[in-house]
């Protein structure tokens, strides 16, 4: 199964049910499965419109916010590679990972605007900066603006469950962090295993207290 199909199927079965309930310093936000599915499609179309080659890296530097889900499932529908970045990196570490992963698009949380500003000159390969939230950043496109107007329908992209989809860097305790690739099939197996082992049903609510970049 493709990662994007997990959300598509849930949106078909439970369109109005909350997919994400976010409680943060700026209040509570609820995102339905239908809305998340449509925003993921919009993001996918917006990324594809940039003309990136299949397998190009889109890096995500963010706290646990609803937009993380949009990026996760949106990138999954493009054939691009999502790189999940630790928010704990110092600027030098961040620049190293962005360059090592050959990042071409960086989606970042406004909370880390200063850190992103510090690595711009060191990361000439980044073609587009997209900011979640309010931040004064030169040449950074606001996230809402980036997806606004893009189609809410699935993009016509041919994908295989063996295609690489996302990458997470190791802790780097014995040297530089190393990128670990995951394909769609691995993600599906992991999700299925959790459902079986934890006896999850459609009525359960899962509290996510660990960083999504893990």
PDB file of N, CA, C and O in Angstrom, residues 118-168:
ATOM      1  N   UNK A 118      20.266  31.373   9.596  1.00  0.00           N
ATOM      2  CA  UNK A 118      21.696  31.180   9.846  1.00  0.00           C
ATOM      3  C   UNK A 118      22.347  30.208   8.869  1.00  0.00           C
ATOM      4  O   UNK A 118      23.575  30.197   8.725  1.00  0.00           O
ATOM      5  N   UNK A 119      21.546  29.365   8.180  1.00  0.00           N
ATOM      6  CA  UNK A 119      22.143  28.343   7.315  1.00  0.00           C
ATOM      7  C   UNK A 119      21.957  28.640   5.821  1.00  0.00           C
ATOM      8  O   UNK A 119      22.418  27.881   4.980  1.00  0.00           O
ATOM      9  N   UNK A 120      21.279  29.722   5.504  1.00  0.00           N
ATOM     10  CA  UNK A 120      20.952  29.995   4.100  1.00  0.00           C
ATOM     11  C   UNK A 120      22.190  30.029   3.198  1.00  0.00           C
ATOM     12  O   UNK A 120      22.221  29.380   2.146  1.00  0.00           O
ATOM     13  N   UNK A 121      23.191  30.776   3.576  1.00  0.00           N
ATOM     14  CA  UNK A 121      24.376  30.887   2.723  1.00  0.00           C
ATOM     15  C   UNK A 121      25.135  29.569   2.614  1.00  0.00           C
ATOM     16  O   UNK A 121      25.796  29.305   1.604  1.00  0.00           O
ATOM     17  N   UNK A 122      25.022  28.736   3.628  1.00  0.00           N
ATOM     18  CA  UNK A 122      25.743  27.456   3.634  1.00  0.00           C
ATOM     19  C   UNK A 122      25.006  26.373   2.850  1.00  0.00           C
ATOM     20  O   UNK A 122      25.558  25.290   2.655  1.00  0.00           O
ATOM     21  N   UNK A 123      23.770  26.657   2.399  1.00  0.00           N
ATOM     22  CA  UNK A 123      22.956  25.648   1.709  1.00  0.00           C
ATOM     23  C   UNK A 123      22.475  26.181   0.359  1.00  0.00           C
ATOM     24  O   UNK A 123      21.274  26.458   0.171  1.00  0.00           O
ATOM     25  N   UNK A 124      23.377  26.339  -0.610  1.00  0.00           N
ATOM     26  CA  UNK A 124      23.005  26.908  -1.905  1.00  0.00           C
ATOM     27  C   UNK A 124      22.084  26.022  -2.734  1.00  0.00           C
ATOM     28  O   UNK A 124      21.467  26.490  -3.699  1.00  0.00           O
ATOM     29  N   UNK A 125      21.963  24.737  -2.358  1.00  0.00           N
ATOM     30  CA  UNK A 125      21.133  23.827  -3.141  1.00  0.00           C
ATOM     31  C   UNK A 125      19.649  23.957  -2.888  1.00  0.00           C
ATOM     32  O   UNK A 125      18.825  23.405  -3.641  1.00  0.00           O
ATOM     33  N   UNK A 126      19.270  24.672  -1.838  1.00  0.00           N
ATOM     34  CA  UNK A 126      17.845  24.825  -1.523  1.00  0.00           C
ATOM     35  C   UNK A 126      17.227  25.843  -2.477  1.00  0.00           C
ATOM     36  O   UNK A 126      17.621  27.006  -2.509  1.00  0.00           O
ATOM     37  N   UNK A 127      16.230  25.382  -3.231  1.00  0.00           N
ATOM     38  CA  UNK A 127      15.593  26.225  -4.236  1.00  0.00           C
ATOM     39  C   UNK A 127      14.378  26.973  -3.704  1.00  0.00           C
ATOM     40  O   UNK A 127      14.002  28.012  -4.245  1.00  0.00           O
ATOM     41  N   UNK A 128      13.751  26.421  -2.662  1.00  0.00           N
ATOM     42  CA  UNK A 128      12.513  27.040  -2.179  1.00  0.00           C
ATOM     43  C   UNK A 128      12.397  26.884  -0.673  1.00  0.00           C
ATOM     44  O   UNK A 128      12.629  25.802  -0.119  1.00  0.00           O
ATOM     45  N   UNK A 129      12.054  27.981  -0.002  1.00  0.00           N
ATOM     46  CA  UNK A 129      11.788  27.971   1.431  1.00  0.00           C
ATOM     47  C   UNK A 129      10.305  28.215   1.644  1.00  0.00           C
ATOM     48  O   UNK A 129       9.727  29.155   1.074  1.00  0.00           O
ATOM     49  N   UNK A 130       9.668  27.378   2.474  1.00  0.00           N
ATOM     50  CA  UNK A 130       8.240  27.496   2.756  1.00  0.00           C
ATOM     51  C   UNK A 130       8.072  27.561   4.263  1.00  0.00           C
ATOM     52  O   UNK A 130       8.532  26.662   4.986  1.00  0.00           O
ATOM     53  N   UNK A 131       7.421  28.612   4.754  1.00  0.00           N
ATOM     54  CA  UNK A 131       7.337  28.864   6.193  1.00  0.00           C
ATOM     55  C   UNK A 131       5.936  28.609   6.750  1.00  0.00           C
ATOM     56  O   UNK A 131       4.951  29.141   6.241  1.00  0.00           O
ATOM     57  N   UNK A 132       5.875  27.791   7.799  1.00  0.00           N
ATOM     58  CA  UNK A 132       4.629  27.537   8.522  1.00  0.00           C
ATOM     59  C   UNK A 132       4.530  28.567   9.640  1.00  0.00           C
ATOM     60  O   UNK A 132       5.377  28.600  10.531  1.00  0.00           O
ATOM     61  N   UNK A 133       3.517  29.419   9.588  1.00  0.00           N
ATOM     62  CA  UNK A 133       3.374  30.444  10.611  1.00  0.00           C
ATOM     63  C   UNK A 133       3.957  31.766  10.164  1.00  0.00           C
ATOM     64  O   UNK A 133       4.364  31.937   9.005  1.00  0.00           O
ATOM     65  N   UNK A 134       3.987  32.716  11.073  1.00  0.00           N
ATOM     66  CA  UNK A 134       4.441  34.069  10.749  1.00  0.00           C
ATOM     67  C   UNK A 134       5.919  34.245  11.067  1.00  0.00           C
ATOM     68  O   UNK A 134       6.353  34.030  12.194  1.00  0.00           O
ATOM     69  N   UNK A 135       6.678  34.632  10.066  1.00  0.00           N
ATOM     70  CA  UNK A 135       8.102  34.911  10.267  1.00  0.00           C
ATOM     71  C   UNK A 135       8.588  35.801   9.139  1.00  0.00           C
ATOM     72  O   UNK A 135       8.168  35.651   7.984  1.00  0.00           O
ATOM     73  N   UNK A 136       9.433  36.723   9.471  1.00  0.00           N
ATOM     74  CA  UNK A 136       9.996  37.610   8.461  1.00  0.00           C
ATOM     75  C   UNK A 136      11.223  36.927   7.872  1.00  0.00           C
ATOM     76  O   UNK A 136      12.304  36.931   8.452  1.00  0.00           O
ATOM     77  N   UNK A 137      11.030  36.307   6.706  1.00  0.00           N
ATOM     78  CA  UNK A 137      12.113  35.581   6.046  1.00  0.00           C
ATOM     79  C   UNK A 137      12.172  35.989   4.585  1.00  0.00           C
ATOM     80  O   UNK A 137      11.163  35.907   3.873  1.00  0.00           O
ATOM     81  N   UNK A 138      13.310  36.431   4.108  1.00  0.00           N
ATOM     82  CA  UNK A 138      13.408  36.796   2.692  1.00  0.00           C
ATOM     83  C   UNK A 138      13.205  35.576   1.796  1.00  0.00           C
ATOM     84  O   UNK A 138      13.753  34.509   2.053  1.00  0.00           O
ATOM     85  N   UNK A 139      12.383  35.751   0.787  1.00  0.00           N
ATOM     86  CA  UNK A 139      12.154  34.703  -0.224  1.00  0.00           C
ATOM     87  C   UNK A 139      11.481  33.449   0.328  1.00  0.00           C
ATOM     88  O   UNK A 139      11.486  32.412  -0.345  1.00  0.00           O
ATOM     89  N   UNK A 140      10.898  33.515   1.515  1.00  0.00           N
ATOM     90  CA  UNK A 140      10.178  32.362   2.060  1.00  0.00           C
ATOM     91  C   UNK A 140       8.690  32.522   1.780  1.00  0.00           C
ATOM     92  O   UNK A 140       8.103  33.562   2.088  1.00  0.00           O
ATOM     93  N   UNK A 141       8.081  31.488   1.208  1.00  0.00           N
ATOM     94  CA  UNK A 141       6.655  31.526   0.887  1.00  0.00           C
ATOM     95  C   UNK A 141       5.841  31.026   2.073  1.00  0.00           C
ATOM     96  O   UNK A 141       6.128  29.935   2.586  1.00  0.00           O
ATOM     97  N   UNK A 142       4.832  31.774   2.524  1.00  0.00           N
ATOM     98  CA  UNK A 142       3.971  31.264   3.597  1.00  0.00           C
ATOM     99  C   UNK A 142       3.295  29.962   3.173  1.00  0.00           C
ATOM    100  O   UNK A 142       2.871  29.820   2.019  1.00  0.00           O
ATOM    101  N   UNK A 143       3.207  29.021   4.085  1.00  0.00           N
ATOM    102  CA  UNK A 143       2.672  27.699   3.777  1.00  0.00           C
ATOM    103  C   UNK A 143       1.276  27.781   3.161  1.00  0.00           C
ATOM    104  O   UNK A 143       0.991  27.146   2.135  1.00  0.00           O
ATOM    105  N   UNK A 144       0.400  28.572   3.780  1.00  0.00           N
ATOM    106  CA  UNK A 144      -0.973  28.685   3.270  1.00  0.00           C
ATOM    107  C   UNK A 144      -0.993  29.231   1.853  1.00  0.00           C
ATOM    108  O   UNK A 144      -1.776  28.802   1.009  1.00  0.00           O
ATOM    109  N   UNK A 145      -0.143  30.199   1.605  1.00  0.00           N
ATOM    110  CA  UNK A 145      -0.063  30.787   0.267  1.00  0.00           C
ATOM    111  C   UNK A 145       0.466  29.781  -0.746  1.00  0.00           C
ATOM    112  O   UNK A 145       0.033  29.755  -1.911  1.00  0.00           O
ATOM    113  N   UNK A 146       1.403  28.952  -0.320  1.00  0.00           N
ATOM    114  CA  UNK A 146       2.015  27.980  -1.226  1.00  0.00           C
ATOM    115  C   UNK A 146       0.993  26.980  -1.762  1.00  0.00           C
ATOM    116  O   UNK A 146       1.030  26.617  -2.936  1.00  0.00           O
ATOM    117  N   UNK A 147       0.062  26.538  -0.901  1.00  0.00           N
ATOM    118  CA  UNK A 147      -0.905  25.524  -1.344  1.00  0.00           C
ATOM    119  C   UNK A 147      -2.213  26.133  -1.835  1.00  0.00           C
ATOM    120  O   UNK A 147      -3.034  25.440  -2.448  1.00  0.00           O
ATOM    121  N   UNK A 148      -2.407  27.422  -1.580  1.00  0.00           N
ATOM    122  CA  UNK A 148      -3.668  28.070  -1.954  1.00  0.00           C
ATOM    123  C   UNK A 148      -3.873  28.033  -3.463  1.00  0.00           C
ATOM    124  O   UNK A 148      -2.975  28.352  -4.239  1.00  0.00           O
ATOM    125  N   UNK A 149      -5.062  27.623  -3.866  1.00  0.00           N
ATOM    126  CA  UNK A 149      -5.386  27.592  -5.281  1.00  0.00           C
ATOM    127  C   UNK A 149      -4.983  26.326  -6.000  1.00  0.00           C
ATOM    128  O   UNK A 149      -5.381  26.097  -7.151  1.00  0.00           O
ATOM    129  N   UNK A 150      -4.183  25.477  -5.371  1.00  0.00           N
ATOM    130  CA  UNK A 150      -3.784  24.214  -5.993  1.00  0.00           C
ATOM    131  C   UNK A 150      -4.965  23.236  -5.950  1.00  0.00           C
ATOM    132  O   UNK A 150      -5.804  23.311  -5.053  1.00  0.00           O
ATOM    133  N   UNK A 151      -5.058  22.314  -6.893  1.00  0.00           N
ATOM    134  CA  UNK A 151      -6.179  21.363  -6.919  1.00  0.00           C
ATOM    135  C   UNK A 151      -6.248  20.495  -5.668  1.00  0.00           C
ATOM    136  O   UNK A 151      -5.218  20.094  -5.129  1.00  0.00           O
ATOM    137  N   UNK A 152      -7.473  20.217  -5.226  1.00  0.00           N
ATOM    138  CA  UNK A 152      -7.678  19.360  -4.054  1.00  0.00           C
ATOM    139  C   UNK A 152      -7.835  17.906  -4.447  1.00  0.00           C
ATOM    140  O   UNK A 152      -8.092  17.050  -3.600  1.00  0.00           O
ATOM    141  N   UNK A 153      -7.669  17.625  -5.736  1.00  0.00           N
ATOM    142  CA  UNK A 153      -7.795  16.262  -6.252  1.00  0.00           C
ATOM    143  C   UNK A 153      -6.422  15.587  -6.282  1.00  0.00           C
ATOM    144  O   UNK A 153      -5.388  16.265  -6.330  1.00  0.00           O
ATOM    145  N   UNK A 154      -6.377  14.250  -6.259  1.00  0.00           N
ATOM    146  CA  UNK A 154      -5.087  13.547  -6.259  1.00  0.00           C
ATOM    147  C   UNK A 154      -4.278  13.836  -7.522  1.00  0.00           C
ATOM    148  O   UNK A 154      -4.840  13.877  -8.627  1.00  0.00           O
ATOM    149  N   UNK A 155      -2.981  14.024  -7.391  1.00  0.00           N
ATOM    150  CA  UNK A 155      -2.143  14.230  -8.578  1.00  0.00           C
ATOM    151  C   UNK A 155      -1.960  12.925  -9.340  1.00  0.00           C
ATOM    152  O   UNK A 155      -1.992  11.842  -8.745  1.00  0.00           O
ATOM    153  N   UNK A 156      -1.777  13.045 -10.643  1.00  0.00           N
ATOM    154  CA  UNK A 156      -1.584  11.859 -11.477  1.00  0.00           C
ATOM    155  C   UNK A 156      -0.098  11.510 -11.496  1.00  0.00           C
ATOM    156  O   UNK A 156       0.643  11.909 -12.396  1.00  0.00           O
ATOM    157  N   UNK A 157       0.330  10.772 -10.484  1.00  0.00           N
ATOM    158  CA  UNK A 157       1.725  10.371 -10.363  1.00  0.00           C
ATOM    159  C   UNK A 157       1.785   8.857 -10.203  1.00  0.00           C
ATOM    160  O   UNK A 157       1.061   8.283  -9.382  1.00  0.00           O
ATOM    161  N   UNK A 158       2.614   8.202 -10.994  1.00  0.00           N
ATOM    162  CA  UNK A 158       2.759   6.753 -10.903  1.00  0.00           C
ATOM    163  C   UNK A 158       3.783   6.409  -9.822  1.00  0.00           C
ATOM    164  O   UNK A 158       4.947   6.804  -9.907  1.00  0.00           O
ATOM    165  N   UNK A 159       3.315   5.682  -8.801  1.00  0.00           N
ATOM    166  CA  UNK A 159       4.178   5.318  -7.678  1.00  0.00           C
ATOM    167  C   UNK A 159       4.110   3.823  -7.423  1.00  0.00           C
ATOM    168  O   UNK A 159       3.114   3.164  -7.739  1.00  0.00           O
ATOM    169  N   UNK A 160       5.171   3.305  -6.829  1.00  0.00           N
ATOM    170  CA  UNK A 160       5.249   1.899  -6.442  1.00  0.00           C
ATOM    171  C   UNK A 160       5.527   1.837  -4.952  1.00  0.00           C
ATOM    172  O   UNK A 160       6.251   2.693  -4.423  1.00  0.00           O
ATOM    173  N   UNK A 161       4.980   0.827  -4.262  1.00  0.00           N
ATOM    174  CA  UNK A 161       5.173   0.750  -2.816  1.00  0.00           C
ATOM    175  C   UNK A 161       6.635   0.525  -2.432  1.00  0.00           C
ATOM    176  O   UNK A 161       7.018   0.740  -1.288  1.00  0.00           O
ATOM    177  N   UNK A 162       7.462   0.147  -3.407  1.00  0.00           N
ATOM    178  CA  UNK A 162       8.891  -0.028  -3.136  1.00  0.00           C
ATOM    179  C   UNK A 162       9.686   1.259  -3.343  1.00  0.00           C
ATOM    180  O   UNK A 162      10.889   1.299  -3.085  1.00  0.00           O
ATOM    181  N   UNK A 163       9.014   2.318  -3.799  1.00  0.00           N
ATOM    182  CA  UNK A 163       9.699   3.600  -3.968  1.00  0.00           C
ATOM    183  C   UNK A 163      10.065   4.184  -2.611  1.00  0.00           C
ATOM    184  O   UNK A 163       9.272   4.126  -1.658  1.00  0.00           O
ATOM    185  N   UNK A 164      11.254   4.774  -2.519  1.00  0.00           N
ATOM    186  CA  UNK A 164      11.647   5.470  -1.290  1.00  0.00           C
ATOM    187  C   UNK A 164      10.707   6.648  -1.076  1.00  0.00           C
ATOM    188  O   UNK A 164      10.358   7.355  -2.014  1.00  0.00           O
ATOM    189  N   UNK A 165      10.308   6.847   0.170  1.00  0.00           N
ATOM    190  CA  UNK A 165       9.358   7.918   0.477  1.00  0.00           C
ATOM    191  C   UNK A 165       9.901   8.915   1.489  1.00  0.00           C
ATOM    192  O   UNK A 165       9.787  10.120   1.318  1.00  0.00           O
ATOM    193  N   UNK A 166      10.514   8.416   2.566  1.00  0.00           N
ATOM    194  CA  UNK A 166      10.966   9.346   3.595  1.00  0.00           C
ATOM    195  C   UNK A 166      12.312   8.914   4.168  1.00  0.00           C
ATOM    196  O   UNK A 166      12.739   7.771   4.019  1.00  0.00           O
ATOM    197  N   UNK A 167      12.936   9.863   4.834  1.00  0.00           N
ATOM    198  CA  UNK A 167      14.250   9.613   5.406  1.00  0.00           C
ATOM    199  C   UNK A 167      14.341  10.311   6.761  1.00  0.00           C
ATOM    200  O   UNK A 167      13.878  11.441   6.922  1.00  0.00           O
ATOM    201  N   UNK A 168      14.920   9.610   7.728  1.00  0.00           N
ATOM    202  CA  UNK A 168      15.155  10.180   9.050  1.00  0.00           C
ATOM    203  C   UNK A 168      16.623   9.951   9.390  1.00  0.00           C
ATOM    204  O   UNK A 168      17.150   8.855   9.157  1.00  0.00           O
TER     205      UNK A 168
END
